[in-house]
XYZ file of C-alpha atoms in Angstrom:
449
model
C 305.809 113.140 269.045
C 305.584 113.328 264.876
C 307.923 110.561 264.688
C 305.704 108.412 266.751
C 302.664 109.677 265.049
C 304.164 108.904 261.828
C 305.296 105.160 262.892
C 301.729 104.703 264.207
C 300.264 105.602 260.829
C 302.644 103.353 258.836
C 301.478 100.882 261.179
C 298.217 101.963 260.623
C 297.677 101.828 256.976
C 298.001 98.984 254.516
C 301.254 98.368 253.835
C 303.114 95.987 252.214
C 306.096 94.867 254.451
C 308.544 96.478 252.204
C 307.066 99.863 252.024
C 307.148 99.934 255.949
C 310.280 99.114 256.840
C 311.704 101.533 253.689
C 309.786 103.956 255.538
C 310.805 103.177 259.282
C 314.327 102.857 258.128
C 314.252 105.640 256.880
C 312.761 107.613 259.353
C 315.628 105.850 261.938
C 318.726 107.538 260.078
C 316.950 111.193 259.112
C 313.964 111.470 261.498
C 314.183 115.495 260.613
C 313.940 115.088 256.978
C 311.658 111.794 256.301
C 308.973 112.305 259.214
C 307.576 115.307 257.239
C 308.298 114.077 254.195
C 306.146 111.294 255.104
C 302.989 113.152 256.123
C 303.854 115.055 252.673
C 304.140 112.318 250.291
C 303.833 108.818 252.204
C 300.167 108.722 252.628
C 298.096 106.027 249.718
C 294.622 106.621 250.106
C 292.365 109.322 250.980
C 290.876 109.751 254.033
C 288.748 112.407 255.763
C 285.209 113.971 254.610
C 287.287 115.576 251.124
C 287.364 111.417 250.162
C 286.834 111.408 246.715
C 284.903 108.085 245.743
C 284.749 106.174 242.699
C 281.136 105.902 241.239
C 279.602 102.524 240.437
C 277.093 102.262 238.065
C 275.281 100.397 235.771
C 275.525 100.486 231.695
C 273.762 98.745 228.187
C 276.068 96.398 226.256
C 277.755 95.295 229.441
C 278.944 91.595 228.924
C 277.057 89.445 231.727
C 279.710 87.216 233.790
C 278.499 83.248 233.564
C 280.359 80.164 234.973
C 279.905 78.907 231.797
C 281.853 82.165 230.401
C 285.492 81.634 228.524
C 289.010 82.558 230.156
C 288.212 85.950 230.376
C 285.566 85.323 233.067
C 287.378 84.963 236.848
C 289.603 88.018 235.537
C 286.985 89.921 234.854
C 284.811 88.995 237.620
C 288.143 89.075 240.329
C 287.635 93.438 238.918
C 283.976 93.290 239.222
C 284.105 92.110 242.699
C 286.492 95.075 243.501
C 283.864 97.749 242.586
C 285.312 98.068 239.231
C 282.849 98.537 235.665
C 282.031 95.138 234.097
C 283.593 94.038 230.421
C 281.318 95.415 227.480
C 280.808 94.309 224.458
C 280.502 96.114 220.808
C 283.231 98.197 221.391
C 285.557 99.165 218.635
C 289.749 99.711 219.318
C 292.400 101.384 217.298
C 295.830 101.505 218.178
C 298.220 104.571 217.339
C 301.736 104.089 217.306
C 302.831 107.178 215.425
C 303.493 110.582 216.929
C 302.136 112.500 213.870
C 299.171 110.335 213.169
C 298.212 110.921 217.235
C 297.992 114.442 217.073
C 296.302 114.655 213.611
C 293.762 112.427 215.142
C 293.774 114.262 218.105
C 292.461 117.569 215.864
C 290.434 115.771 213.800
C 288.086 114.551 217.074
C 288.124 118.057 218.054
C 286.869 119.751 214.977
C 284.248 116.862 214.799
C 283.097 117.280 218.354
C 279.073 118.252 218.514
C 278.632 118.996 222.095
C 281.831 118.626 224.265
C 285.445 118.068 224.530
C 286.487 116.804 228.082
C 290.285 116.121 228.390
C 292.472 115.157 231.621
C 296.113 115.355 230.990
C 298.897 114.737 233.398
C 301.598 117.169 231.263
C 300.461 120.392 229.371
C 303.199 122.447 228.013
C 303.076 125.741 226.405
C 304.475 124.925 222.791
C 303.995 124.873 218.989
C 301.601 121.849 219.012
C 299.440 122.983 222.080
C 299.669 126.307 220.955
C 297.411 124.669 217.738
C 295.438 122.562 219.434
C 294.854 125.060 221.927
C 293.523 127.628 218.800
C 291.437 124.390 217.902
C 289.655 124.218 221.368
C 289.143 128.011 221.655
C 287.337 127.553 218.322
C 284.642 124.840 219.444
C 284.000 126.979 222.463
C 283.086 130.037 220.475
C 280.863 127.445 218.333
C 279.059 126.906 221.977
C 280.789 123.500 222.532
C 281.617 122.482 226.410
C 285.098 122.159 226.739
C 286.865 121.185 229.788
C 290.622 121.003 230.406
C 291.741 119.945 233.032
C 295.480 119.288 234.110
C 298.056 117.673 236.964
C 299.232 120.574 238.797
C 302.738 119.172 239.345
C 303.529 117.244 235.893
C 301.633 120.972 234.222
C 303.531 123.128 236.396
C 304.623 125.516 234.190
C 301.546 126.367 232.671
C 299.986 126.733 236.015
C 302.653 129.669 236.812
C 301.483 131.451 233.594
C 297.922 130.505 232.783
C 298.246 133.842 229.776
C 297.924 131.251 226.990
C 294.483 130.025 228.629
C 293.313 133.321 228.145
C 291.217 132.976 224.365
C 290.173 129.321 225.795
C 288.445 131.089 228.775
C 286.914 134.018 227.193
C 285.498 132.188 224.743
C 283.566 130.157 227.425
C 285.796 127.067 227.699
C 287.116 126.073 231.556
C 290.603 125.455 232.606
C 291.187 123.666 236.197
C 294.287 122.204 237.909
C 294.527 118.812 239.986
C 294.796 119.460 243.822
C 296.649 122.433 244.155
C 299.788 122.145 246.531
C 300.300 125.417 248.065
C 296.646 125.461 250.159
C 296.890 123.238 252.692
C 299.400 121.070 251.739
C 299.363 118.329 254.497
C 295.557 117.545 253.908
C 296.204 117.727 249.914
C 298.370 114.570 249.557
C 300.448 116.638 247.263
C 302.290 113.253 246.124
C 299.051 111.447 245.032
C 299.226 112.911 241.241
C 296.450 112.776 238.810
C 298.504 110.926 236.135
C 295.170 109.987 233.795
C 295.268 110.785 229.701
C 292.130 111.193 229.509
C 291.025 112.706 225.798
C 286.938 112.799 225.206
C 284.703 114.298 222.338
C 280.934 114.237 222.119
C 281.474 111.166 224.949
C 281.383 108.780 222.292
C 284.857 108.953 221.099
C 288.057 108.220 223.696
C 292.024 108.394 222.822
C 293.973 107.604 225.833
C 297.147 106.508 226.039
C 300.851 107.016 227.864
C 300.562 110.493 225.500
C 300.422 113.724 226.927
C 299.993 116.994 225.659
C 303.326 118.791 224.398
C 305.581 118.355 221.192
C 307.296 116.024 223.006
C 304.820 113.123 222.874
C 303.205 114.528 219.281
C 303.078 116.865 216.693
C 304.095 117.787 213.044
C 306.494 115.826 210.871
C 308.809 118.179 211.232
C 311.524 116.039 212.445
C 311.379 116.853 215.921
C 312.361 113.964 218.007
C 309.699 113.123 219.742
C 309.265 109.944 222.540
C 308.315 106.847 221.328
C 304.880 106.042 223.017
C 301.393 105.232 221.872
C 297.609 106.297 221.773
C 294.403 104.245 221.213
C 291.236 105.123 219.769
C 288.120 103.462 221.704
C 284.595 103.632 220.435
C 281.331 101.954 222.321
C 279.765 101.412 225.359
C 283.617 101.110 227.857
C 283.673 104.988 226.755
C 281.240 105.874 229.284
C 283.082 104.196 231.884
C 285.861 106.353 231.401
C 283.725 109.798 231.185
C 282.700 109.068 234.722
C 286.089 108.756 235.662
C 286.909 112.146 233.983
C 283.226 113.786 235.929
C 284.626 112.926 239.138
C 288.136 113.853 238.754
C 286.913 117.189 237.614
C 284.240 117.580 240.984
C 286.944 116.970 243.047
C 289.660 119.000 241.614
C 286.853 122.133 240.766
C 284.547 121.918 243.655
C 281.314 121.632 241.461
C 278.112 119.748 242.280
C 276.539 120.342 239.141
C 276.576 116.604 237.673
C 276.761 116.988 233.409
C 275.293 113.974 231.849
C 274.672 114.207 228.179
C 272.157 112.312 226.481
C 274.107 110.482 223.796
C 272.894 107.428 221.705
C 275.492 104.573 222.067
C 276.474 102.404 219.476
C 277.229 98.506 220.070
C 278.534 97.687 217.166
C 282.518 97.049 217.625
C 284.396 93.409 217.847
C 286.330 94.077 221.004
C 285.278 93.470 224.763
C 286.985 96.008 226.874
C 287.350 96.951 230.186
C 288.465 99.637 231.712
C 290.218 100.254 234.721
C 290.587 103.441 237.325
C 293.102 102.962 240.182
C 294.778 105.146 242.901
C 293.747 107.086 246.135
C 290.213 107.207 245.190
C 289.980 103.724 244.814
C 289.314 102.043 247.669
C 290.994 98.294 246.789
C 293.880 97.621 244.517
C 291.871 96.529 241.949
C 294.497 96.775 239.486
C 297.452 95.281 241.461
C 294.817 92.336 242.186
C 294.209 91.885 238.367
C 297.818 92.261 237.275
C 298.957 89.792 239.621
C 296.170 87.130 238.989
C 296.773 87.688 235.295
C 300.426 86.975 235.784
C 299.921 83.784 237.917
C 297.101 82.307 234.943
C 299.647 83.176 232.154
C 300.316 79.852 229.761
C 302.381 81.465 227.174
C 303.469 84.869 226.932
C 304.127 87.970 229.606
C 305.482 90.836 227.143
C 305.505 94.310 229.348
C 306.403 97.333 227.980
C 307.345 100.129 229.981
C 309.707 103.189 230.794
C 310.060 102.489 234.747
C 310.381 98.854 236.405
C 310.140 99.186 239.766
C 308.027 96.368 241.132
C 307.023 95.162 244.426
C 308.320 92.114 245.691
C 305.555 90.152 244.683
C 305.275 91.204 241.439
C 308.787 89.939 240.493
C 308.530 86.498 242.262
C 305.498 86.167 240.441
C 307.401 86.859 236.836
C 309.886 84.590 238.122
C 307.680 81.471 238.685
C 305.784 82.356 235.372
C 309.019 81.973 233.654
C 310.124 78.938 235.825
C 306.791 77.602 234.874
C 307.947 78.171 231.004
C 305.937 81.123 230.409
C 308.118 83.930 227.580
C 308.554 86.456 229.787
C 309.661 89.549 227.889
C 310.907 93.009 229.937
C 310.628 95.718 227.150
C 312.124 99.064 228.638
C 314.424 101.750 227.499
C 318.210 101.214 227.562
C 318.160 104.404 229.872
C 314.797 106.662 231.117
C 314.804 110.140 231.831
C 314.591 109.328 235.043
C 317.693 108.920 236.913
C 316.516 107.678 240.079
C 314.174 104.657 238.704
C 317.023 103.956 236.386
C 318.855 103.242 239.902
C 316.128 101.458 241.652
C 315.343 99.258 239.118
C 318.551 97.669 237.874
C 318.565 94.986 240.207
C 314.846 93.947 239.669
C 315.785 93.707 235.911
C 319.085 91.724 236.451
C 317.284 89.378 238.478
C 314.705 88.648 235.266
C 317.768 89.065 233.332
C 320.188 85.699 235.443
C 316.740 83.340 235.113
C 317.041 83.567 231.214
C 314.071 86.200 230.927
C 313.874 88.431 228.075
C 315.045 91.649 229.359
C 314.996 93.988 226.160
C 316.634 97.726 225.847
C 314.888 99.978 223.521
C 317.383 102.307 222.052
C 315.619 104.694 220.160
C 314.055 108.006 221.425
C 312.972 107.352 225.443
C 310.550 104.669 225.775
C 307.422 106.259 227.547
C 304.506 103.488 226.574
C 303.053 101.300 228.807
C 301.104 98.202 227.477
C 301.480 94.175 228.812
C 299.830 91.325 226.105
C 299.033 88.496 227.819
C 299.130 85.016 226.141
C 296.634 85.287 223.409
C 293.725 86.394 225.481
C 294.459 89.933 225.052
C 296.731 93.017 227.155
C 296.507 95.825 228.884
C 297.329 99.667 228.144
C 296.979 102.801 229.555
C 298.436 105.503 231.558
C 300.510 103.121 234.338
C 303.417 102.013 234.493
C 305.416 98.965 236.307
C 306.543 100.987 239.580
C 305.319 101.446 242.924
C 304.108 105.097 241.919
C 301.812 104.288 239.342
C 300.766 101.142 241.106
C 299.946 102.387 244.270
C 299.882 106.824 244.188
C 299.306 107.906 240.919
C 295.489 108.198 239.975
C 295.893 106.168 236.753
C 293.327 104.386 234.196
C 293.751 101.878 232.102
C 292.320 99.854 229.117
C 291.747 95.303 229.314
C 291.028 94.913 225.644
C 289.847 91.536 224.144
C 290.018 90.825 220.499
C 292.250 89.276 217.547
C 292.625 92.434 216.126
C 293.819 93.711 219.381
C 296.751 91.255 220.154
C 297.598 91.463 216.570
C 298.513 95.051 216.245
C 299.923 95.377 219.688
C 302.438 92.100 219.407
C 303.422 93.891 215.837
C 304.081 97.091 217.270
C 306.347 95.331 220.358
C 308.376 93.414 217.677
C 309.181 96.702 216.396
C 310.559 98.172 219.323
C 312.186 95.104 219.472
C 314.371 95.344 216.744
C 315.745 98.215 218.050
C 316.683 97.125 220.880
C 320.098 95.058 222.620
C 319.148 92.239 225.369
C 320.313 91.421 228.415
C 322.469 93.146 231.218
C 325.845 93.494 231.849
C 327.800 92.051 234.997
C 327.934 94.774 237.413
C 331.119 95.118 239.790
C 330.702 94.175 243.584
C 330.213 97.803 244.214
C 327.750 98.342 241.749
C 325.656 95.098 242.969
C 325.884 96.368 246.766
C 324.444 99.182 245.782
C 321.683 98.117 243.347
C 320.526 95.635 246.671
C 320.764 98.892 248.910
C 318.602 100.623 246.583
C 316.260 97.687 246.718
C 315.250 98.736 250.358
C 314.008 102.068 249.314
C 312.515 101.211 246.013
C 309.174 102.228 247.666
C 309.724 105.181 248.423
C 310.897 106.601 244.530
C-alpha cells in the first residue's frame, strides 16, 4: 500500500524524468528503506493549508520592462512572469571576498543599526566569533532595537540542543526561532526542504548576503584560523526590500506570527547597479530560478564562469553547458579539488569529466574548501547568493539569490575568480574502468543526494 502510494505521488508531482526513475529504482531494490524515506525527504513543494506563499508586491525605483529595453530585458521579464520582484534601479553593490573584512563589516552594521537587525542563517555555531557578535546583538536589544534571529534547524543543530548561549539575547528582548522543527510531525514538516537563506538585515536599508554563515569557520579575527574561502556582498537600495519580505515570511512561517512588521524607512535611489533578486524553493511555486539559469545559459555569447563547492546538475543543465561550449562560449567549472562533502564529491565526478573531455575549463581550487557560489555571465553581469549547482539547492533548499548589473560588478567578481584561479590545477584525471562504471552508476541517483 505505501509503496504504491509513494509511486503514485512520484507520478504525481513534477518531476523531471531522472528524479523519477532514481526514485522508482530505488524504491524496486529497498522498498523498506526508500518508501519512507521518500515521504521523509522526497517531497519538492509544499502542499496542504500550512503552504507557505511567496508575497508579490509592488516597489519605487523598480526598472520598467520595455521591448525597446537592452539584453537584460527577456531575462528579466522570463523572472517577472514567474511571480518573481522586477529589476531596480539605484542600487549600490559591494563585494567581500575576505573572511576578516566580512565579519568586521558584519559588526559594524550591527552597532549602526537604528531600529532592527533581522538575520536568517542556515549554520549558527556556538564559538569565539558568534560568541562576539552574539554580545553585539544582546547590546542593540537592550538599546530597544528589534532583533530577530532566526536559524535552519538542521544545518544549526547544535545550538538548537543547547539554546543557554541565547539566554542574554532573549532577556534582553531580542527573539530567537528555528526553521521547521523536525521532531513534531515530521511527515507533514518536509524535514528535507531546509531553509538554506543568508539572510543579514539592519535598519532594512542595509543587506550582506552571501554563501557565509555564521561560525569562525566562514569569518572572524585575523588570527590565523583557517577559515573557508567564500564571499559576502554588501547591497544598498531599493532590491533590499525585496529581500526583507523574503526574511518576514520565512519568519511567519517558521514562528507562527500574524503580526506583519513593516517599518517606515526612507529609501535611497542613488546606486549604479540594477539588481534583482531572487527567492526559490518549496515556497515558490515555479522554478523561477532553474528557468532563468537555463535561459541565461542558452543566450550566453562569451563567457559561463561558475563557481561553486557542489556540481551536481540535472541533465539539462549539463547538455546545455555543453552546446554553449560547442557553440564557442568559455565555459569555466570553478570548484574545489575536493568538498567536505563526500557524497557530492562522488556524484559529481562524472558530470565534471564530461565538461572536462569537450575541452571545458574544469578548474580545482586548492586552497581552504571552496564554499562560494557566484556564475558571471558574458559581460552583462552574474549571479550570487546562497545556491549552489546541485539538485538540492536547485530544487529543496529555500535559497535566495542576487542578478546584479553593472561594470563595477563584473569587474570585481571576474578579479576575484582569477584569483581562485591561480590556485588552482585544471582538468581531470583518467579514471580506471571501475572507477568510470561507478561514476555512471552514481549518475542514476544523483537526484536523490
Amino acid at each position: 500500500m505505501f509503496v504504491f502510494s509513494a509511486l503514485s505521488h512520484i507520478l504525481y508531482q513534477k518531476r523531471s524524468p531522472t528524479s523519477m526513475i532514481s526514485w522508482m529504482l530505488s524504491i524496486f531494490f529497498l522498498p523498506y528503506i526508500v518508501v519512507p524515506l521518500y515521504f521523509l525527504i522526497g517531497i519538492r513543494k509544499r502542499e496542504g493549508k500550512n503552504k507557505k506563499e511567496y508575497v508579490k508586491f509592488d516597489h519605487a525605483c523598480e526598472h520598467p520592462l520595455h521591448e525597446s529595453d537592452d539584453a537584460h530585458h527577456a531575462f528579466q521579464n522570463l523572472l517577472q512572469k514567474n511571480g518573481m520582484p522586477p529589476a531596480t534601479t539605484g542600487n549600490s553593490f559591494e563585494l567581500i571576498t575576505n573572511n576578516t573584512e566580512a565579519y568586521e563589516r558584519m559588526l559594524k552594521e550591527i552597532d549602526q543599526a537604528k531600529q532592527s537587525i533581522d538575520i536568517c542563517t542556515y549554520i549558527f555555531e556556538f564559538d569565539t566569533m558568534t560568541k562576539v557578535m552574539l554580545g553585539a546583538l544582546t547590546k542593540k536589544a537592550e538599546e530597544g532595537i528589534k532583533v530577530r534571529l532566526l536559524m535552519d534547524l538542521v544545518g544549526s543543530m547544535g545550538a538548537s540542543f543547547n539554546q543557554k548561549g541565547f539566554k542574554a539575547l532573549k532577556e534582553a528582548g531580542g527573539e530567537v526561532a528555528f526553521f521547521t522543527p523536525i521532531l513534531k510531525r515530521p511527515f507533514q514538516n518536509y524535514i528535507n526542504l531546509r531553509n538554506h537563506r543568508k539572510i543579514y538585515l539592519f535598519d532594512q536599508t542595509t543587506l550582506l548576503s552571501g554563501g557565509m554563515n555564521l561560525s569562525n569557520e566562514y569569518m572572524g579575527e585575523a588570527d590565523g584560523t583557517k577559515r573557508r574561502e567564500d564571499l559576502l556582498y554588501c547591497l544598498k537600495g531599493p532590491s533590499v526590500y525585496h529581500f526583507y519580505h523574503i526574511f518576514q515570511n520565512d519568519w511567519i512561517y517558521a514562528t507562527k506570527e500574524e503580526k506583519n512588521i513593516e517599518l517606515k524607512i526612507e529609501e535611497s535611489c542613488e546606486g549604479e547597479s540594477r539588481v534583482q533578486v531572487v527567492p526559490s524553493g518549496p515556497d515558490i511555486p515555479t522554478d523561477a530560478l532553474y528557468e532563468a539559469l537555463l535561459n541565461a545559459i542558452y543566450n550566453a555569447k562569451k563567457r559561463i564562469w561558475i563557481v561553486t563547492p557542489y556540481f551536481v546538475p540535472d541533465e539539462n543543465m549539463i547538455q546545455a553547458l555543453v552546446i554553449a561550449h560547442h557553440k564557442g562560449v568559455d565555459i569555466k567549472l570553478i570548484t574545489p579539488k575536493n568538498s567536505d562533502h563526500l557524497l557530492a564529491d562522488m556524484g559529481r565526478s562524472a558530470y565534471m569529466r564530461e565538461l572536462d573531455e569537450i575541452g571545458a575549463d574544469v578548474v580545482l581550487y586548492e586552497g581552504e574548501m571552496l564554499h562560494a557560489k557566484a556564475i558571471l555571465f558574458d559581460n552583462v553581469g552574474g549571479m550570487v547568493g546562497s545556491v549552489n549547482f546541485d539538485n538540492r539547492s536547485l530544487f529543496l533548499n529555500y535559497e535566495v539569490v542576487t542578478f546584479v548589473y553593472s561594470p563595477q560588478f563584473i569587474e570585481s567578481i571576474e578579479s576575484w575568480m582569477n584569483g581562485l584561479i591561480n590556485h588552482s590545477s585544471r582538468g581531470m584525471e583518467k579514471p580506471s574502468k571501475l572507477r568510470e562504471a561507478f561514476e555512471n552508476v552514481m549518475k542514476v541517483f544523483a537526484p536523490l543526494l
